[in-house]
mmCIF file of C-alpha atoms in Angstrom:
data_model
loop_
_atom_site.group_PDB
_atom_site.id
_atom_site.type_symbol
_atom_site.label_atom_id
_atom_site.label_comp_id
_atom_site.label_asym_id
_atom_site.label_seq_id
_atom_site.Cartn_x
_atom_site.Cartn_y
_atom_site.Cartn_z
ATOM 1 C CA MET A 6 9.789 26.780 -79.682
ATOM 2 C CA ILE A 7 6.262 26.785 -78.227
ATOM 3 C CA SER A 8 3.570 26.318 -80.880
ATOM 4 C CA LYS A 9 1.018 29.007 -81.713
ATOM 5 C CA THR A 10 -1.689 26.694 -80.410
ATOM 6 C CA LYS A 11 -0.008 26.430 -77.032
ATOM 7 C CA ILE A 12 0.528 30.195 -76.922
ATOM 8 C CA ALA A 13 -3.135 30.784 -77.607
ATOM 9 C CA ALA A 14 -4.142 28.244 -74.965
ATOM 10 C CA THR A 15 -1.888 29.865 -72.404
ATOM 11 C CA ALA A 16 -3.264 33.319 -73.201
ATOM 12 C CA VAL A 17 -6.837 32.064 -72.787
ATOM 13 C CA THR A 18 -5.992 30.361 -69.485
ATOM 14 C CA LEU A 19 -4.349 33.483 -68.144
ATOM 15 C CA ALA A 20 -7.265 35.612 -69.266
ATOM 16 C CA LEU A 21 -9.615 33.358 -67.336
ATOM 17 C CA LEU A 22 -7.417 33.637 -64.265
ATOM 18 C CA SER A 23 -6.960 37.373 -64.383
ATOM 19 C CA GLY A 24 -10.069 38.851 -65.984
ATOM 20 C CA PRO A 25 -9.279 41.468 -68.684
ATOM 21 C CA ALA A 26 -7.472 40.702 -71.907
ATOM 22 C CA LEU A 27 -3.738 41.299 -72.241
ATOM 23 C CA ALA A 28 -2.710 44.924 -71.747
ATOM 24 C CA ASP A 29 -1.255 47.422 -74.210
ATOM 25 C CA GLY A 30 1.734 45.439 -75.369
ATOM 26 C CA GLU A 31 4.181 46.572 -72.691
ATOM 27 C CA LEU A 32 5.912 45.075 -69.664
ATOM 28 C CA ASN A 33 8.271 46.947 -67.352
ATOM 29 C CA ILE A 34 10.588 44.773 -65.262
ATOM 30 C CA TYR A 35 12.638 46.036 -62.316
ATOM 31 C CA ASN A 36 15.406 43.488 -61.672
ATOM 32 C CA TRP A 37 18.930 43.130 -60.374
ATOM 33 C CA GLY A 38 21.536 44.416 -62.832
ATOM 34 C CA ASN A 39 23.105 42.033 -65.373
ATOM 35 C CA TYR A 40 20.696 39.318 -64.258
ATOM 36 C CA THR A 41 18.089 39.124 -67.037
ATOM 37 C CA SER A 42 18.666 36.998 -70.130
ATOM 38 C CA PRO A 43 18.279 39.064 -73.329
ATOM 39 C CA GLU A 44 17.426 35.806 -75.124
ATOM 40 C CA LEU A 45 14.573 35.168 -72.689
ATOM 41 C CA ILE A 46 13.221 38.701 -73.114
ATOM 42 C CA LYS A 47 13.371 38.462 -76.907
ATOM 43 C CA LYS A 48 11.477 35.159 -76.847
ATOM 44 C CA PHE A 49 8.755 36.581 -74.578
ATOM 45 C CA GLU A 50 8.413 39.697 -76.745
ATOM 46 C CA GLU A 51 8.019 37.644 -79.916
ATOM 47 C CA GLU A 52 5.546 35.138 -78.488
ATOM 48 C CA PHE A 53 3.314 37.628 -76.703
ATOM 49 C CA LYS A 54 3.819 40.705 -78.928
ATOM 50 C CA VAL A 55 4.874 42.665 -75.866
ATOM 51 C CA LYS A 56 7.614 45.297 -75.634
ATOM 52 C CA VAL A 57 9.684 44.623 -72.503
ATOM 53 C CA THR A 58 11.785 47.225 -70.707
ATOM 54 C CA VAL A 59 14.228 46.085 -68.011
ATOM 55 C CA THR A 60 15.521 48.532 -65.396
ATOM 56 C CA ASP A 61 18.355 47.532 -63.049
ATOM 57 C CA TYR A 62 18.943 47.853 -59.315
ATOM 58 C CA ASP A 63 21.848 46.796 -57.092
ATOM 59 C CA SER A 64 20.250 45.749 -53.797
ATOM 60 C CA ASN A 65 16.968 44.730 -52.188
ATOM 61 C CA ASP A 66 16.924 47.972 -50.219
ATOM 62 C CA THR A 67 17.286 50.050 -53.384
ATOM 63 C CA ALA A 68 14.364 48.203 -54.974
ATOM 64 C CA LEU A 69 12.156 48.468 -51.891
ATOM 65 C CA ALA A 70 12.785 52.205 -51.494
ATOM 66 C CA LYS A 71 12.052 52.889 -55.166
ATOM 67 C CA ILE A 72 8.802 50.915 -55.132
ATOM 68 C CA LYS A 73 7.615 52.471 -51.854
ATOM 69 C CA ALA A 74 8.223 55.942 -53.251
ATOM 70 C CA GLY A 75 5.681 55.290 -56.021
ATOM 71 C CA GLY A 76 5.548 56.724 -59.507
ATOM 72 C CA HIS A 77 8.022 54.138 -60.749
ATOM 73 C CA GLY A 78 6.078 52.678 -63.674
ATOM 74 C CA PHE A 79 7.246 49.093 -63.071
ATOM 75 C CA ASP A 80 5.065 45.999 -63.369
ATOM 76 C CA ILE A 81 7.431 43.362 -61.978
ATOM 77 C CA VAL A 82 10.075 43.296 -59.263
ATOM 78 C CA VAL A 83 12.447 40.467 -58.270
ATOM 79 C CA PRO A 84 13.168 40.612 -54.509
ATOM 80 C CA SER A 85 15.020 38.027 -52.449
ATOM 81 C CA GLY A 86 12.942 35.770 -50.222
ATOM 82 C CA ASN A 87 13.672 37.652 -47.014
ATOM 83 C CA TYR A 88 12.223 40.836 -48.548
ATOM 84 C CA ILE A 89 9.041 39.303 -49.966
ATOM 85 C CA PRO A 90 7.149 39.470 -46.607
ATOM 86 C CA ILE A 91 8.110 43.142 -46.326
ATOM 87 C CA PHE A 92 6.761 43.877 -49.799
ATOM 88 C CA ILE A 93 3.558 42.001 -48.952
ATOM 89 C CA GLN A 94 3.074 43.698 -45.569
ATOM 90 C CA GLU A 95 3.598 47.104 -47.193
ATOM 91 C CA GLY A 96 0.849 46.295 -49.710
ATOM 92 C CA LEU A 97 3.263 46.548 -52.627
ATOM 93 C CA LEU A 98 2.519 43.207 -54.322
ATOM 94 C CA LEU A 99 -0.484 41.864 -56.211
ATOM 95 C CA GLU A 100 -1.764 38.414 -55.238
ATOM 96 C CA THR A 101 -1.519 36.849 -58.702
ATOM 97 C CA LYS A 102 -2.013 33.212 -57.616
ATOM 98 C CA PRO A 103 0.906 31.653 -59.530
ATOM 99 C CA ASN A 104 -0.089 28.362 -57.885
ATOM 100 C CA GLU A 105 -3.096 28.306 -60.233
ATOM 101 C CA MET A 106 -1.110 28.994 -63.416
ATOM 102 C CA PRO A 107 -0.562 26.202 -65.967
ATOM 103 C CA ASN A 108 3.221 26.007 -65.561
ATOM 104 C CA PHE A 109 3.229 25.951 -61.758
ATOM 105 C CA LYS A 110 3.443 22.170 -61.951
ATOM 106 C CA ASN A 111 7.093 22.620 -62.981
ATOM 107 C CA VAL A 112 8.213 24.321 -59.756
ATOM 108 C CA ASP A 113 10.626 22.147 -57.800
ATOM 109 C CA PRO A 114 8.670 20.898 -54.733
ATOM 110 C CA GLN A 115 11.294 22.289 -52.337
ATOM 111 C CA TRP A 116 10.477 25.799 -53.606
ATOM 112 C CA VAL A 117 6.675 25.549 -53.471
ATOM 113 C CA ASP A 118 5.727 25.960 -49.811
ATOM 114 C CA VAL A 119 8.391 28.507 -48.922
ATOM 115 C CA ASP A 120 8.257 30.426 -45.660
ATOM 116 C CA PHE A 121 8.301 33.818 -47.372
ATOM 117 C CA ASP A 122 5.268 33.027 -49.583
ATOM 118 C CA LYS A 123 3.404 29.932 -48.374
ATOM 119 C CA GLY A 124 2.029 28.024 -51.337
ATOM 120 C CA ARG A 125 3.196 30.739 -53.760
ATOM 121 C CA ASN A 126 0.264 33.156 -53.913
ATOM 122 C CA TYR A 127 2.437 36.087 -54.992
ATOM 123 C CA THR A 128 5.743 34.883 -56.421
ATOM 124 C CA VAL A 129 7.467 32.449 -58.744
ATOM 125 C CA PRO A 130 11.127 31.363 -58.585
ATOM 126 C CA TRP A 131 13.664 33.317 -60.577
ATOM 127 C CA GLN A 132 17.047 31.999 -59.385
ATOM 128 C CA TRP A 133 18.637 30.819 -56.169
ATOM 129 C CA GLY A 134 22.152 30.513 -54.837
ATOM 130 C CA THR A 135 24.617 31.264 -52.057
ATOM 131 C CA THR A 136 26.711 34.165 -50.878
ATOM 132 C CA GLY A 137 30.376 33.320 -50.395
ATOM 133 C CA LEU A 138 33.819 34.484 -51.463
ATOM 134 C CA THR A 139 35.395 35.070 -54.851
ATOM 135 C CA VAL A 140 39.199 34.805 -54.756
ATOM 136 C CA ASN A 141 41.901 34.956 -57.427
ATOM 137 C CA ARG A 142 44.317 32.114 -56.693
ATOM 138 C CA LYS A 143 47.134 33.787 -58.617
ATOM 139 C CA VAL A 144 47.412 36.280 -55.768
ATOM 140 C CA TYR A 145 46.353 34.211 -52.748
ATOM 141 C CA GLN A 146 47.005 30.525 -52.124
ATOM 142 C CA GLY A 147 45.760 30.305 -48.527
ATOM 143 C CA ASP A 148 42.442 29.103 -47.114
ATOM 144 C CA ILE A 149 39.556 30.832 -48.874
ATOM 145 C CA ASN A 150 36.811 29.118 -46.893
ATOM 146 C CA SER A 151 36.504 31.679 -44.128
ATOM 147 C CA TRP A 152 34.999 35.130 -43.795
ATOM 148 C CA SER A 153 38.426 36.161 -42.508
ATOM 149 C CA ILE A 154 39.165 37.045 -46.150
ATOM 150 C CA LEU A 155 36.946 40.076 -45.498
ATOM 151 C CA PHE A 156 37.364 40.734 -41.822
ATOM 152 C CA ASP A 157 41.043 39.922 -41.287
ATOM 153 C CA THR A 158 42.199 40.393 -44.861
ATOM 154 C CA PRO A 159 45.495 38.671 -45.784
ATOM 155 C CA ALA A 160 48.290 41.025 -46.799
ATOM 156 C CA GLU A 161 48.216 39.795 -50.407
ATOM 157 C CA LEU A 162 44.597 40.876 -50.781
ATOM 158 C CA LYS A 163 44.502 44.203 -48.959
ATOM 159 C CA GLY A 164 43.209 46.964 -51.187
ATOM 160 C CA LYS A 165 41.930 44.398 -53.694
ATOM 161 C CA VAL A 166 38.700 43.305 -51.973
ATOM 162 C CA ASN A 167 35.160 44.104 -53.124
ATOM 163 C CA VAL A 168 31.968 43.649 -51.104
ATOM 164 C CA VAL A 169 28.585 43.487 -52.838
ATOM 165 C CA PRO A 170 26.298 46.163 -51.362
ATOM 166 C CA GLU A 171 23.635 43.887 -49.888
ATOM 167 C CA MET A 172 23.091 44.850 -46.245
ATOM 168 C CA ASN A 173 21.778 41.568 -44.852
ATOM 169 C CA ASP A 174 24.453 39.461 -46.550
ATOM 170 C CA VAL A 175 27.283 41.632 -45.239
ATOM 171 C CA ILE A 176 25.986 42.013 -41.693
ATOM 172 C CA GLY A 177 25.067 38.316 -41.631
ATOM 173 C CA ALA A 178 28.625 37.404 -42.611
ATOM 174 C CA GLY A 179 29.946 39.543 -39.781
ATOM 175 C CA LEU A 180 27.590 37.922 -37.281
ATOM 176 C CA VAL A 181 28.485 34.327 -38.169
ATOM 177 C CA TYR A 182 32.204 35.197 -38.288
ATOM 178 C CA LEU A 183 31.956 36.325 -34.671
ATOM 179 C CA GLY A 184 29.963 33.223 -33.740
ATOM 180 C CA PHE A 185 26.592 34.964 -33.450
ATOM 181 C CA SER A 186 23.253 34.111 -35.020
ATOM 182 C CA PRO A 187 22.663 35.860 -38.373
ATOM 183 C CA LEU A 188 18.886 35.349 -38.185
ATOM 184 C CA CYS A 189 17.503 38.811 -37.465
ATOM 185 C CA ASN A 190 19.839 39.204 -34.526
ATOM 186 C CA GLY A 191 18.623 42.101 -32.409
ATOM 187 C CA ASN A 192 21.245 41.741 -29.679
ATOM 188 C CA LYS A 193 22.646 45.267 -29.437
ATOM 189 C CA GLU A 194 25.945 44.209 -27.873
ATOM 190 C CA GLU A 195 26.585 41.624 -30.573
ATOM 191 C CA LEU A 196 25.616 44.078 -33.294
ATOM 192 C CA LYS A 197 27.985 46.653 -31.828
ATOM 193 C CA GLN A 198 30.783 44.099 -32.192
ATOM 194 C CA VAL A 199 29.753 43.518 -35.812
ATOM 195 C CA ARG A 200 29.693 47.260 -36.458
ATOM 196 C CA ASP A 201 33.213 47.592 -35.066
ATOM 197 C CA LEU A 202 34.362 44.584 -37.114
ATOM 198 C CA LEU A 203 33.009 46.047 -40.353
ATOM 199 C CA LEU A 204 34.402 49.517 -39.774
ATOM 200 C CA LYS A 205 37.817 48.100 -38.924
ATOM 201 C CA ALA A 206 37.818 45.890 -42.046
ATOM 202 C CA LYS A 207 36.609 48.474 -44.553
ATOM 203 C CA PRO A 208 39.982 50.231 -45.084
ATOM 204 C CA ASP A 209 41.279 46.931 -46.540
ATOM 205 C CA TRP A 210 38.517 46.926 -49.172
ATOM 206 C CA ILE A 211 38.739 48.790 -52.452
ATOM 207 C CA SER A 212 35.033 48.969 -53.247
ATOM 208 C CA MET A 213 31.451 47.987 -52.463
ATOM 209 C CA ASP A 214 30.217 47.474 -56.005
ATOM 210 C CA TYR A 215 27.426 45.335 -57.416
ATOM 211 C CA GLY A 216 28.685 44.917 -60.976
ATOM 212 C CA ASN A 217 31.855 42.922 -60.524
ATOM 213 C CA VAL A 218 31.965 40.001 -62.992
ATOM 214 C CA GLU A 219 34.200 41.745 -65.521
ATOM 215 C CA LYS A 220 36.303 43.360 -62.805
ATOM 216 C CA TYR A 221 37.175 39.958 -61.338
ATOM 217 C CA ALA A 222 37.773 38.504 -64.781
ATOM 218 C CA LYS A 223 40.151 41.359 -65.683
ATOM 219 C CA GLU A 224 41.798 41.170 -62.240
ATOM 220 C CA ASP A 225 40.844 44.667 -61.159
ATOM 221 C CA LEU A 226 39.484 42.864 -58.093
ATOM 222 C CA MET A 227 41.152 39.895 -56.428
ATOM 223 C CA ALA A 228 38.741 38.857 -53.665
ATOM 224 C CA GLY A 229 35.467 39.673 -52.027
ATOM 225 C CA LEU A 230 32.020 38.813 -50.747
ATOM 226 C CA ASN A 231 30.082 37.725 -53.798
ATOM 227 C CA TRP A 232 27.235 35.602 -55.113
ATOM 228 C CA ASN A 233 27.995 32.170 -56.522
ATOM 229 C CA GLY A 234 26.645 32.777 -60.023
ATOM 230 C CA ALA A 235 28.620 35.997 -60.435
ATOM 231 C CA SER A 236 31.721 34.132 -59.276
ATOM 232 C CA LEU A 237 31.053 31.335 -61.778
ATOM 233 C CA ARG A 238 30.651 33.833 -64.604
ATOM 234 C CA ALA A 239 33.976 35.404 -63.685
ATOM 235 C CA ARG A 240 35.706 32.004 -63.527
ATOM 236 C CA LEU A 241 34.484 31.142 -67.002
ATOM 237 C CA GLN A 242 36.540 34.138 -68.167
ATOM 238 C CA ASN A 243 39.507 33.655 -65.815
ATOM 239 C CA ASP A 244 40.425 30.180 -64.567
ATOM 240 C CA LYS A 245 42.433 31.571 -61.626
ATOM 241 C CA ILE A 246 39.191 32.458 -59.880
ATOM 242 C CA GLU A 247 37.765 30.182 -57.200
ATOM 243 C CA TYR A 248 34.634 30.353 -55.062
ATOM 244 C CA GLY A 249 35.024 29.893 -51.314
ATOM 245 C CA TYR A 250 32.405 28.593 -48.882
ATOM 246 C CA PRO A 251 33.135 30.141 -45.460
ATOM 247 C CA LYS A 252 33.155 27.457 -42.788
ATOM 248 C CA GLU A 253 31.403 29.837 -40.397
ATOM 249 C CA GLY A 254 28.275 29.623 -42.577
ATOM 250 C CA VAL A 255 26.840 30.885 -45.865
ATOM 251 C CA PRO A 256 23.345 32.139 -46.672
ATOM 252 C CA VAL A 257 21.158 30.329 -49.178
ATOM 253 C CA TRP A 258 18.762 32.703 -50.926
ATOM 254 C CA MET A 259 16.149 32.781 -53.679
ATOM 255 C CA ASP A 260 15.113 35.735 -55.833
ATOM 256 C CA ASN A 261 11.471 35.725 -56.915
ATOM 257 C CA VAL A 262 9.327 37.353 -59.592
ATOM 258 C CA ALA A 263 6.368 39.290 -58.200
ATOM 259 C CA VAL A 264 3.797 41.616 -59.770
ATOM 260 C CA LEU A 265 3.475 45.059 -58.216
ATOM 261 C CA ALA A 266 0.173 46.206 -56.764
ATOM 262 C CA ASP A 267 0.215 49.349 -58.903
ATOM 263 C CA ALA A 268 1.318 47.590 -62.117
ATOM 264 C CA LYS A 269 -0.209 49.024 -65.287
ATOM 265 C CA ASN A 270 0.317 45.854 -67.345
ATOM 266 C CA VAL A 271 -0.991 43.210 -64.958
ATOM 267 C CA ASP A 272 -1.940 40.580 -67.487
ATOM 268 C CA ASN A 273 1.383 40.773 -69.288
ATOM 269 C CA ALA A 274 3.107 40.482 -65.917
ATOM 270 C CA LYS A 275 1.085 37.373 -65.055
ATOM 271 C CA ALA A 276 1.906 35.932 -68.467
ATOM 272 C CA PHE A 277 5.586 36.491 -67.711
ATOM 273 C CA GLN A 278 5.292 34.689 -64.364
ATOM 274 C CA ASN A 279 3.792 31.671 -66.109
ATOM 275 C CA PHE A 280 6.317 31.910 -68.980
ATOM 276 C CA ILE A 281 9.383 31.624 -66.751
ATOM 277 C CA MET A 282 8.034 28.504 -65.051
ATOM 278 C CA ASP A 283 8.389 26.667 -68.377
ATOM 279 C CA PRO A 284 11.584 24.540 -68.123
ATOM 280 C CA ALA A 285 12.986 25.691 -71.481
ATOM 281 C CA ASN A 286 12.574 29.326 -70.490
ATOM 282 C CA ALA A 287 13.957 28.825 -66.987
ATOM 283 C CA ALA A 288 17.044 27.289 -68.616
ATOM 284 C CA MET A 289 17.627 30.558 -70.484
ATOM 285 C CA ILE A 290 17.605 32.422 -67.168
ATOM 286 C CA SER A 291 20.296 30.130 -65.728
ATOM 287 C CA ASP A 292 22.321 30.006 -68.941
ATOM 288 C CA PHE A 293 22.744 33.766 -68.734
ATOM 289 C CA ALA A 294 23.274 34.458 -65.031
ATOM 290 C CA GLN A 295 24.660 31.042 -63.970
ATOM 291 C CA TYR A 296 22.432 30.381 -60.968
ATOM 292 C CA ALA A 297 20.059 27.468 -60.325
ATOM 293 C CA ASN A 298 16.449 28.351 -61.147
ATOM 294 C CA GLY A 299 14.067 26.188 -59.098
ATOM 295 C CA ILE A 300 12.208 24.734 -62.089
ATOM 296 C CA THR A 301 12.255 20.971 -62.611
ATOM 297 C CA GLY A 302 13.163 19.744 -66.074
ATOM 298 C CA SER A 303 15.198 22.835 -66.977
ATOM 299 C CA ALA A 304 18.553 21.020 -66.878
ATOM 300 C CA GLN A 305 17.896 19.236 -70.166
ATOM 301 C CA PHE A 306 17.609 22.608 -71.917
ATOM 302 C CA MET A 307 20.800 24.104 -70.462
ATOM 303 C CA LYS A 308 23.534 24.951 -72.972
ATOM 304 C CA ASP A 309 26.283 23.708 -70.636
ATOM 305 C CA PRO A 310 25.585 20.169 -69.387
ATOM 306 C CA ALA A 311 28.326 20.601 -66.762
ATOM 307 C CA PHE A 312 26.511 23.527 -65.102
ATOM 308 C CA GLY A 313 24.864 21.363 -62.438
ATOM 309 C CA LYS A 314 28.238 20.002 -61.342
ATOM 310 C CA ALA A 315 30.083 23.324 -61.112
ATOM 311 C CA PRO A 316 31.796 23.908 -57.726
ATOM 312 C CA GLU A 317 29.967 27.217 -57.409
ATOM 313 C CA ILE A 318 26.624 25.411 -57.711
ATOM 314 C CA VAL A 319 27.202 22.260 -55.634
ATOM 315 C CA LEU A 320 27.388 22.904 -51.889
ATOM 316 C CA PRO A 321 30.283 21.063 -50.212
ATOM 317 C CA GLU A 322 29.188 18.198 -47.998
ATOM 318 C CA GLY A 323 28.679 19.337 -44.421
ATOM 319 C CA GLN A 324 28.676 23.047 -45.345
ATOM 320 C CA LYS A 325 26.955 25.248 -42.750
ATOM 321 C CA THR A 326 24.134 27.245 -44.318
ATOM 322 C CA TYR A 327 21.330 29.504 -43.192
ATOM 323 C CA ILE A 328 18.318 31.184 -44.799
ATOM 324 C CA LEU A 329 17.789 34.809 -43.898
ATOM 325 C CA PRO A 330 14.217 35.607 -42.786
ATOM 326 C CA ALA A 331 12.457 38.945 -43.028
ATOM 327 C CA CYS A 332 13.499 40.946 -39.972
ATOM 328 C CA PRO A 333 11.148 42.940 -37.725
ATOM 329 C CA PRO A 334 11.375 46.745 -38.001
ATOM 330 C CA GLU A 335 13.299 47.170 -34.756
ATOM 331 C CA VAL A 336 16.085 44.872 -35.998
ATOM 332 C CA THR A 337 16.105 46.373 -39.477
ATOM 333 C CA GLU A 338 16.486 49.821 -37.901
ATOM 334 C CA ILE A 339 19.712 48.761 -36.160
ATOM 335 C CA TYR A 340 21.030 47.009 -39.280
ATOM 336 C CA THR A 341 20.282 50.122 -41.336
ATOM 337 C CA ALA A 342 22.127 52.351 -38.884
ATOM 338 C CA ILE A 343 25.199 50.099 -39.116
ATOM 339 C CA TRP A 344 24.930 49.984 -42.892
ATOM 340 C CA THR A 345 24.600 53.754 -43.200
ATOM 341 C CA GLU A 346 27.740 54.232 -41.146
ATOM 342 C CA LEU A 347 29.627 51.612 -43.150
ATOM 343 C CA THR A 348 28.693 53.006 -46.564
ATOM 344 C CA LYS A 349 29.048 56.723 -45.930
#
């Protein structure tokens, strides 16, 4: 537990960085569903005497649309790296200078000078991971390391496949499966092939749901495109579950905590950014959602010492990976048209 002296020192430092004193005891966080540690929130509330409200979303596009519409009342949002430049360009984020906060020294060097926020002027790491395949081995014993699980679904899995509703992950998987670049590919002919691939595959899927941990654990779902931490959480409840790394390539992503330009509780939001860069607090984030967090020194505070060696966390040697960038509007327009047709 952080001492009262350290709390006071942190509050003073943040006040110097941000100007006014802490706001009216509230903080409104807009984050992915089932992704925020209640233990972390309770600790922040008690230390800073702030009432925190967490509201869920299921995709980057949902979050972006809600924030752009205004009138949302949120202070913090947690977009993936490829959406951060969009939020910045749209004027939706406040430049809070996390790189000047006391706990910034704990950020893993590989996550400091990131392409989506050079030097970290807007964001701090939340969690990072991969997008691959969750498969129940009781039903399917074949190769799970290929996107063919989705796009040429084996007979044993037809009607039992779920796809998380994240546009860039799904379209990217289709592109690499067909041998095309997933990096903001604007080639209309290649994207037409991806569109046809997705529409042909969809009848073999049962759902496109975000909240799937319990459904995999209870075997309502048997396979699907999923994030590694969600797959790990399901495996901890059902040992028949395995995470596959498609040989065609998997995306590596990072979700990041940013303060909104129209936040009402700016100082509390900045305090939260600094708070989660403390290794003990970052460990709480990973303990709950089962993703790596990007903060050095957090491993020693993790409840499960085996977490860092889990197959869902450790990339296989030689695994093909890619990092999705923010796409230009003309590419996003084509992706969105494909996505709209797929999800209608």
